[in-house]
Coordinates of C-alpha atoms and ligand atoms in Angstrom, one line a residue:
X1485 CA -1.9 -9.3 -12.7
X1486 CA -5.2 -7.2 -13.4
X1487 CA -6.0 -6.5 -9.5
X1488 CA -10.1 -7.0 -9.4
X1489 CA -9.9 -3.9 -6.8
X1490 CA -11.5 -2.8 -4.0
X1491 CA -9.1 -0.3 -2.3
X1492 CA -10.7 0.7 1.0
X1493 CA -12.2 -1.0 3.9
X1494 CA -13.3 -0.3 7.5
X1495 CA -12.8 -3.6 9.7
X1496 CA -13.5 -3.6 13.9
X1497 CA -10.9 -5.6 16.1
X1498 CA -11.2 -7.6 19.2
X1499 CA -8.2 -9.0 20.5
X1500 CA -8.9 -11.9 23.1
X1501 CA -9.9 -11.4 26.9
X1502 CA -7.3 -12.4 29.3
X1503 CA -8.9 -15.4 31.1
X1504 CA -9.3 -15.4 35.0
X1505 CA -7.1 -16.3 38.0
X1506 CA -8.9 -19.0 40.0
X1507 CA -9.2 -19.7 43.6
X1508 CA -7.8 -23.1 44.9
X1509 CA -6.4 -25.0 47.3
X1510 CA -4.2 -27.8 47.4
X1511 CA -5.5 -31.1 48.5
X1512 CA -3.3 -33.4 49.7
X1513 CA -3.8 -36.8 51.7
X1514 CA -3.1 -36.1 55.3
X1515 CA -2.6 -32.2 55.0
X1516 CA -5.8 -30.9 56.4
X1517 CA -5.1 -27.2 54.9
X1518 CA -3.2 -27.6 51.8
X1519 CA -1.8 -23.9 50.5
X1520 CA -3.4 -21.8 47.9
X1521 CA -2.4 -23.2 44.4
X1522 CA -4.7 -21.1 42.0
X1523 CA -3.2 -20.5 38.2
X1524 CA -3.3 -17.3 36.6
X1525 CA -5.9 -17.0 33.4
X1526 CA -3.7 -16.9 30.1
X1527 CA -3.3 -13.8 27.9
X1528 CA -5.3 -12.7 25.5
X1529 CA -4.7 -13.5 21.5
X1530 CA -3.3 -10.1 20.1
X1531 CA -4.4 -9.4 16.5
X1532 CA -1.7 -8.2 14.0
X1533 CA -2.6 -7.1 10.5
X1534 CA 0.3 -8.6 8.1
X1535 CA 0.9 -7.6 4.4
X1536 CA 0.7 -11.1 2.4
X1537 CA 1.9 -10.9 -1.6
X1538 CA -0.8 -13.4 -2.0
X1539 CA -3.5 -11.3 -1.3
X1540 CA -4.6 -8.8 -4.6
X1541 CA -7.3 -6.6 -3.1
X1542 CA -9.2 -5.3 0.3
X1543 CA -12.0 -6.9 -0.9
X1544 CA -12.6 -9.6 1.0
X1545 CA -13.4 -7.1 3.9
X1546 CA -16.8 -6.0 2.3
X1547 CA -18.4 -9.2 3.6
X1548 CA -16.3 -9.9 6.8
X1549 CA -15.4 -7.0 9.0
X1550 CA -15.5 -8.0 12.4
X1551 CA -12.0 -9.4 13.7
X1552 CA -11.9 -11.7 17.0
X1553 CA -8.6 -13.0 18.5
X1554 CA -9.0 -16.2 21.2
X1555 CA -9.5 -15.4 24.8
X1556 CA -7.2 -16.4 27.4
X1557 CA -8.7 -19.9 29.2
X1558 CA -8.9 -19.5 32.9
X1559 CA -5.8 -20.8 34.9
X1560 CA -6.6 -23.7 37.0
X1561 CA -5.2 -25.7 40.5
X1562 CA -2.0 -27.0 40.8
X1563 CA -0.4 -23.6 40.0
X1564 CA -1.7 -24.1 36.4
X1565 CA -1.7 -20.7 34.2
X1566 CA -4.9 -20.6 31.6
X1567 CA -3.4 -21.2 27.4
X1568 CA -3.1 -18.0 26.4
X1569 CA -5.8 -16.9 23.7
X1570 CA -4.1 -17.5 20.0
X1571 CA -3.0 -14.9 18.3
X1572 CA -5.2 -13.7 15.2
X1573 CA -3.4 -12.5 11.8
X1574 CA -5.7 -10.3 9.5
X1575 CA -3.7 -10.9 5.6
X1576 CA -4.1 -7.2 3.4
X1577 CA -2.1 -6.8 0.6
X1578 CA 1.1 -5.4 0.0
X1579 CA 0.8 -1.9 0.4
X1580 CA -1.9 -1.2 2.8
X1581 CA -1.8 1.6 5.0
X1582 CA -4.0 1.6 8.6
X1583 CA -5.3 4.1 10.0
X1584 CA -8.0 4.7 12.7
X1585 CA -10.9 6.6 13.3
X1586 CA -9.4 9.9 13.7
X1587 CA -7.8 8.8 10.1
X1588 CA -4.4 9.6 11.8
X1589 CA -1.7 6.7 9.7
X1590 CA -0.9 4.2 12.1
X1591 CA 1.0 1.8 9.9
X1592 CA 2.8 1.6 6.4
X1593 CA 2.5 -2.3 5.1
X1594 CA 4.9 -1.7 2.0
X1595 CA 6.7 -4.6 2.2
X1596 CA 5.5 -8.6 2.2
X1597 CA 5.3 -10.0 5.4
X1598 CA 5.2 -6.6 7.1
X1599 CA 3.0 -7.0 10.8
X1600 CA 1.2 -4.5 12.3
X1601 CA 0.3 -5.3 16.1
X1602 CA -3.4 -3.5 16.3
X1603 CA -4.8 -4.9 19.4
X1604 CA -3.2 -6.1 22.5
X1605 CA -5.0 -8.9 24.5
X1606 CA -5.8 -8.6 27.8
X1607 CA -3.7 -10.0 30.6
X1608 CA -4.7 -12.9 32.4
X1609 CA -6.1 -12.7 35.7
X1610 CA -3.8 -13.7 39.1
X1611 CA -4.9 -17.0 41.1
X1612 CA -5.2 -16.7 44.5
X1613 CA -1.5 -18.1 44.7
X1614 CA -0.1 -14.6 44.6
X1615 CA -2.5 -13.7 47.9
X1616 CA -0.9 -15.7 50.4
X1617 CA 0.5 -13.4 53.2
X1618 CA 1.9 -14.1 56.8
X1619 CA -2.1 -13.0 58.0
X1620 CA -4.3 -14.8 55.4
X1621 CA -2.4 -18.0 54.8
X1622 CA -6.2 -19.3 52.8
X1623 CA -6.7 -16.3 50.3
X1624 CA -9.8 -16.3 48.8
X1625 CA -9.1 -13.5 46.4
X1626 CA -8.1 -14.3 42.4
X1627 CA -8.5 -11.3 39.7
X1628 CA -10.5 -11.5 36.5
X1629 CA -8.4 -11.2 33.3
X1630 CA -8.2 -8.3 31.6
X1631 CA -10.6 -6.9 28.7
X1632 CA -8.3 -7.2 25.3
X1633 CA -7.6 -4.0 23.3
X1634 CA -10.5 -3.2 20.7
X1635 CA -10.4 -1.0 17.5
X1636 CA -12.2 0.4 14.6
X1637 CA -10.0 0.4 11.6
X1638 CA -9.2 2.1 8.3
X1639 CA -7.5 0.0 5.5
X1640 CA -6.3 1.9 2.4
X1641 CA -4.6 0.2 -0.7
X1642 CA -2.0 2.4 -2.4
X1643 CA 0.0 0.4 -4.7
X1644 CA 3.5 -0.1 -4.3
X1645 CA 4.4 0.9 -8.2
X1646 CA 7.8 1.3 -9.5
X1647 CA 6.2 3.7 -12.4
X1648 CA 3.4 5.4 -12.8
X1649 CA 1.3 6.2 -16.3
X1650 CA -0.1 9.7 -16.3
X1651 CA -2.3 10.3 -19.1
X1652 CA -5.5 11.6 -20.3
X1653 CA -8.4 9.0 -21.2
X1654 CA -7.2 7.2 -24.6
X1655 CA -3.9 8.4 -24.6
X1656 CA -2.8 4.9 -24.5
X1657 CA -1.5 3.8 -21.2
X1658 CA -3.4 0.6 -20.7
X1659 CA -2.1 -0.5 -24.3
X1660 CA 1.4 0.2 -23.2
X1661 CA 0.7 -1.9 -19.2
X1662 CA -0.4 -5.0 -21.7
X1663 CA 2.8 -4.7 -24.3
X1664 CA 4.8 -4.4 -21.9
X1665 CA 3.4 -6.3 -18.9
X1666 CA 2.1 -9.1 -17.6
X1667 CA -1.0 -7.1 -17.7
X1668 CA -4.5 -7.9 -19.5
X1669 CA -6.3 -4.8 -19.1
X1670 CA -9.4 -3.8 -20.8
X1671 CA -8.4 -1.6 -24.2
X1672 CA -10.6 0.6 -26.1
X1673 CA -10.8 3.9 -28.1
X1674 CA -13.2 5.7 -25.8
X1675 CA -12.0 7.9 -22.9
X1676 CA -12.3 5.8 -19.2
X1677 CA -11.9 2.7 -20.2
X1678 CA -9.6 2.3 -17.2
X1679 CA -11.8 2.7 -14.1
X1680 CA -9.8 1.2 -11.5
X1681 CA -5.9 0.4 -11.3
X1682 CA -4.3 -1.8 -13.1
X1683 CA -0.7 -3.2 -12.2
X1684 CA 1.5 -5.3 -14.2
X1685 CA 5.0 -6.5 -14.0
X1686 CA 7.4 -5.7 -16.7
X1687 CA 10.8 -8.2 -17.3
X1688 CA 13.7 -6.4 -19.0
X1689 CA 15.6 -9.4 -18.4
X1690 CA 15.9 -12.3 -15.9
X1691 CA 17.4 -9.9 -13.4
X1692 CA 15.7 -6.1 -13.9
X1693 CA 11.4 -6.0 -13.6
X1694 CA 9.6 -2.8 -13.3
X1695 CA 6.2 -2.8 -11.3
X1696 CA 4.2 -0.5 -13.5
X1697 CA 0.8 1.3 -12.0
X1698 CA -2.0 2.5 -15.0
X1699 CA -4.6 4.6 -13.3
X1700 CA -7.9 6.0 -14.9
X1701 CA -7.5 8.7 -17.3
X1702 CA -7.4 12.1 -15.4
X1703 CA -8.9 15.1 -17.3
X1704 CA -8.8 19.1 -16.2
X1705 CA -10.6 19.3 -12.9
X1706 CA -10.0 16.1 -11.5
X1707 CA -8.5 17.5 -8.3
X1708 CA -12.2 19.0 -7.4
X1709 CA -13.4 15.5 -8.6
X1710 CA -14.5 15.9 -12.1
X1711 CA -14.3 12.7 -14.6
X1712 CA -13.0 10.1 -12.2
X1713 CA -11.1 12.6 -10.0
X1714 CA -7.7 12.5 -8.6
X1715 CA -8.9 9.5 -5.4
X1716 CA -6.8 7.5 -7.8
X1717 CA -3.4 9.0 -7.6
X1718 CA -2.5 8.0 -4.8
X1719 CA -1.6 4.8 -6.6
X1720 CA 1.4 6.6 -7.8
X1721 CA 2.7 8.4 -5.0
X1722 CA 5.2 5.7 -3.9
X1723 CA 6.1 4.9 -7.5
X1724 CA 9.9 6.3 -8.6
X1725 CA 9.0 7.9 -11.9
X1726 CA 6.3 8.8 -14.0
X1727 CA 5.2 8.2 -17.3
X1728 CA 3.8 10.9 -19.5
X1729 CA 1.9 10.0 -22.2
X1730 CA 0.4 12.7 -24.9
X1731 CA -1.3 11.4 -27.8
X1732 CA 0.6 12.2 -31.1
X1733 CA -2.6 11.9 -33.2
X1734 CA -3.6 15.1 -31.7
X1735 CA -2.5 18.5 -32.7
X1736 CA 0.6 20.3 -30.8
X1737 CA -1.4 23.2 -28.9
X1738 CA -3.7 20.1 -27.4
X1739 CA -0.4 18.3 -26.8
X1740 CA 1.2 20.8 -24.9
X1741 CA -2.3 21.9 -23.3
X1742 CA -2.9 18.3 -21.7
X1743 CA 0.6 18.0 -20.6
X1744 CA 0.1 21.5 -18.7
X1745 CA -2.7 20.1 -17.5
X1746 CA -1.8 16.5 -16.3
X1747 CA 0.8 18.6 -13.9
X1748 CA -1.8 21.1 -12.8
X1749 CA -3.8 18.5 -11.8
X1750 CA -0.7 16.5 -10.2
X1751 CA 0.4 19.7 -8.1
X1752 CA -3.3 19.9 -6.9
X1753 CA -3.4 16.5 -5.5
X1754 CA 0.4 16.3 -4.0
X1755 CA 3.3 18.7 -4.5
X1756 CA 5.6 15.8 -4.3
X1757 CA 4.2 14.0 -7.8
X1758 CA 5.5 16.9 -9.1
X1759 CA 8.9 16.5 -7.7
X1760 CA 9.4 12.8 -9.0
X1761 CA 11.5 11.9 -12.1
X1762 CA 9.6 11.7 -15.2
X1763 CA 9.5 11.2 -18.4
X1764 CA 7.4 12.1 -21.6
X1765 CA 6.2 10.4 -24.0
X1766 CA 4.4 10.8 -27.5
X1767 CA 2.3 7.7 -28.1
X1768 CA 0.3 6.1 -31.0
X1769 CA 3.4 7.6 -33.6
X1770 CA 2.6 4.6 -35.9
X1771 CA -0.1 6.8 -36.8
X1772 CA 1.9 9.4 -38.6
X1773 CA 4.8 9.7 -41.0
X1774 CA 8.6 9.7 -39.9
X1775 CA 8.6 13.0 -41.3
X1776 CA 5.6 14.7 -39.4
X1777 CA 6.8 12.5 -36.1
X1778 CA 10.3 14.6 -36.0
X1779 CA 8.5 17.7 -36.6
X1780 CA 5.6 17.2 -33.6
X1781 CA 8.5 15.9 -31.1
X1782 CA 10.8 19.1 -31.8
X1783 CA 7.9 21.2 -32.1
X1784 CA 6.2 19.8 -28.6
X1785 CA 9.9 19.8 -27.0
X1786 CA 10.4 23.3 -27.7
X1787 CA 6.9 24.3 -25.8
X1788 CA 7.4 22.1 -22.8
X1789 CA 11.6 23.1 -22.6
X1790 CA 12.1 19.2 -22.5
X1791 CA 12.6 16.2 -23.9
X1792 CA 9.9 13.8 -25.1
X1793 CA 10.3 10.6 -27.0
X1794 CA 8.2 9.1 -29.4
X1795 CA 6.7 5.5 -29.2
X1796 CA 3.8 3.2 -30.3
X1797 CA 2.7 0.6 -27.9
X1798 CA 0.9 -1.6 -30.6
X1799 CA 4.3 -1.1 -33.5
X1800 CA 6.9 -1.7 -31.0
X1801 CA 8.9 1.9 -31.8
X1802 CA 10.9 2.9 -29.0
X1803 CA 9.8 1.2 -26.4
X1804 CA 12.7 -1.0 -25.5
X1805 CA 15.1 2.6 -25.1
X1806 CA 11.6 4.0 -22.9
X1807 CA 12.1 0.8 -20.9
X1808 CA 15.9 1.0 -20.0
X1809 CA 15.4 4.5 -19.8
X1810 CA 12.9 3.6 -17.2
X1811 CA 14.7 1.3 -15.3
X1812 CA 17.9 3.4 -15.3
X1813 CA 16.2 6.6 -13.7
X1814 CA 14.5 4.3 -11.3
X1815 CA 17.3 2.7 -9.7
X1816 CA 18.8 6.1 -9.7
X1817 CA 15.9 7.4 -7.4
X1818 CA 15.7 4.1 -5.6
X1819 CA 19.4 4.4 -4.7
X1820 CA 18.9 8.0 -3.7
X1821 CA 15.6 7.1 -1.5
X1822 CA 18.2 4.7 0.4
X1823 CA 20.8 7.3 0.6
X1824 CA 18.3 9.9 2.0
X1825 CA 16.9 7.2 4.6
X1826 CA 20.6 6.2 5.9
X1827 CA 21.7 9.8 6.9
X1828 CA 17.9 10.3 8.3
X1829 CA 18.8 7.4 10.6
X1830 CA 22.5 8.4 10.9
X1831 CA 21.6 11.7 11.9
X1832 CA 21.9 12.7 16.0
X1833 CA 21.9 16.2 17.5
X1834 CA 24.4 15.1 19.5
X1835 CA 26.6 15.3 16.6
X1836 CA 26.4 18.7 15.6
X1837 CA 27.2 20.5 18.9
Ligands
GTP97 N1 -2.3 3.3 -33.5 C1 -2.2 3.1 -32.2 N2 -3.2 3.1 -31.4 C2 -3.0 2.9 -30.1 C3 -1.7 2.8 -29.5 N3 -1.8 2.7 -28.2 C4 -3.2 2.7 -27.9 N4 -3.9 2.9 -29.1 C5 -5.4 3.0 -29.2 O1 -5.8 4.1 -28.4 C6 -7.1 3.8 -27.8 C7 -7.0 4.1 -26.3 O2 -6.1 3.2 -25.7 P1 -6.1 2.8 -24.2 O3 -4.9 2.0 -23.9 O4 -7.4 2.1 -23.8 O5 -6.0 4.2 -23.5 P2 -6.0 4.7 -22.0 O6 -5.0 5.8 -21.9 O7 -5.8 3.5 -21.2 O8 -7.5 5.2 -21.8 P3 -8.4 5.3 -20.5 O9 -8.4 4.0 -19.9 O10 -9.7 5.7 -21.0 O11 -7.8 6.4 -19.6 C8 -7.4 2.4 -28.2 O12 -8.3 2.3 -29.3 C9 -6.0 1.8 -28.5 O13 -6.1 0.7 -29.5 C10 -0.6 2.8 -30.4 O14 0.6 2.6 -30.1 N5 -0.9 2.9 -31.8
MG98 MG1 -6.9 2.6 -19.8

């Protein structure tokens, strides 16, 4: 699944009009005066934004970005209430976040099927049944339906990844999405070949799949927007654990450099990348002798004070143990996340006086 992206998008939402109470009287043969019988106008459609698996990218909001829900019909004689407006739902993709104009986060679509209600429609007007009183038994008084809610919108994509690839350009990540992934994304030995996210899904078995995230390259600087910048790591903040990937064709110093680097550059963006699990890895080892491989991995564990493994995407070394080291630490930190969510909700004042 090689998302064709488009990861933000500004929409404006209408939700339907309530429609309006009439004025009416019943007419009966042989009552002279009948009583007031005016319906009320129907509600409003609302509009609800709703996260649909089915739906890759934001960008089929570049050419439609005006939303309108049904308005309520009128409500007629005979006591009749108006239909109410039907409801409109606006399908994003898993993952979307909304937010309005003050960019404050109004709702978290992480999950398929996931509905945001973003505009309320107006209520329907009262018919002139509700104006009958002992003094005016002929009301002549019905109330227009309400205008429905409107709303400018923000939509932002972050994807929902199980790991994330860190990496300089060329160290190798996109290789290691299509080896391991569903994933066909574009390969080649020059630096930003990746410009947007890719996402693939990886099946250890019938049972266990990792969602894995490959973002562009980030080089030193990219917090204050140089190369591609950071915009795109965001795509990794909901992830469980990142993937390191250093280049083993390069020298130790550059090895250890980049890697200092990459978490500079993480900690700039959001302090919390920094707190995910992680792991590092030494790619492209194919490229060099068992011998000199040992050497760089216990000469490059010794700088960094942890442990890195070896692997080549493209020779299949070590990447099954990468992948069920993968899984392993992220059901460890998905499990946790639960935990951590269960006391948040378990949690009252009341409890600790
Ligand atoms: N020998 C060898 N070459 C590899 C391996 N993995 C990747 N490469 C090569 O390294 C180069 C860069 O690979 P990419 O997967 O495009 O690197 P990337 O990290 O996605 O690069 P950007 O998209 O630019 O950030 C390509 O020429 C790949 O063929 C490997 O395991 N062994
Ligand atoms: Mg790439």
């Amino acid at each position: 699944m090689t998302l064709p992206f488009h990861d933000e998008a500004e929409i404006e939402i209408f939700a339907g009009n309530g429609g309006d109470g009439v004025v009416s009287f019943r007419r009966e043969a042989h009552v002279a005066l009948g009583g007031p019988d005016g319906g009320d106008g129907g509600k409003g459609g609302d509009i609800y934004i709703v996260a649909d698996h089915n739906v890759a990218s934001l960008a089929k909001f570049r050419s439609q970005k005006k939303f309108k829900a049904e308005h309520g019909k009128p409500g007629e004689g005979r006591q009749c209430t108006g239909r109410g407006g039907q409801d409109l739902e606006i399908l994003v993709p898993v993952g979307t976040l909304v937010r309005n104009t003050a960019h404050e986060q109004l709702a978290d679509l992480s999950e398929h099927g996931a509905r945001f209600l973003a505009a309320v429609g107006g209520k329907g007007g009262l018919g002139n049944q509700h104006f009958k009183s002992s003094t005016n038994r002929t009301p002549r008084k019905a109330t227009l339906g309400k205008p429905g809610e409107e709303a400018e919108l923000f939509l932002e994509l972050a994807l929902v990844g199980d790991v994330g690839l860190v990496g300089f350009p060329n160290a190798g990540k996109s290789t290691f999405l299509s080896v391991v992934t569903n994933a066909k994304p574009k390969i080649a030995d020059y630096p930003f070949t990746t410009l947007t996210p890719n996402q693939g899904i990886c099946d250890l078995d019938i049972e266990r799949s990792l969602l894995i995230a490959d973002i562009p390259g980030l080089i030193e600087g990219a917090a204050e927007g140089i190369g591609l910048g950071h915009q795109f790591l965001k795509h990794i903040q909901r992830t469980s654990v990142l993937l390191f990937l250093l280049d083993s064709t390069e020298d130790v110093q550059t090895c250890v450099k980049k890697y200092e680097t990459l978490c500079k550059e993480l900690a700039d963006f959001d302090e919390g990348l920094m707190q995910k699990s992680r792991i590092v890895a030494l790619s492209k080892v194919d490229s060099l002798s068992e011998a000199d491989r040992a050497t760089k991995q216990n000469e490059i564990e010794t700088e960094l004070k942890q442990p890195v493994v070896c692997i080549s995407s493209t020779a299949h070394i070590g990447i099954r143990e990468l992948l069920e080291n993968l899984w392993s630490i992220h059901t460890q930190t998905r499990t946790r996340e639960k935990q951590e969510t269960r006391t948040e909700v378990l949690w009252s004042p009341l409890e600790t006086e």
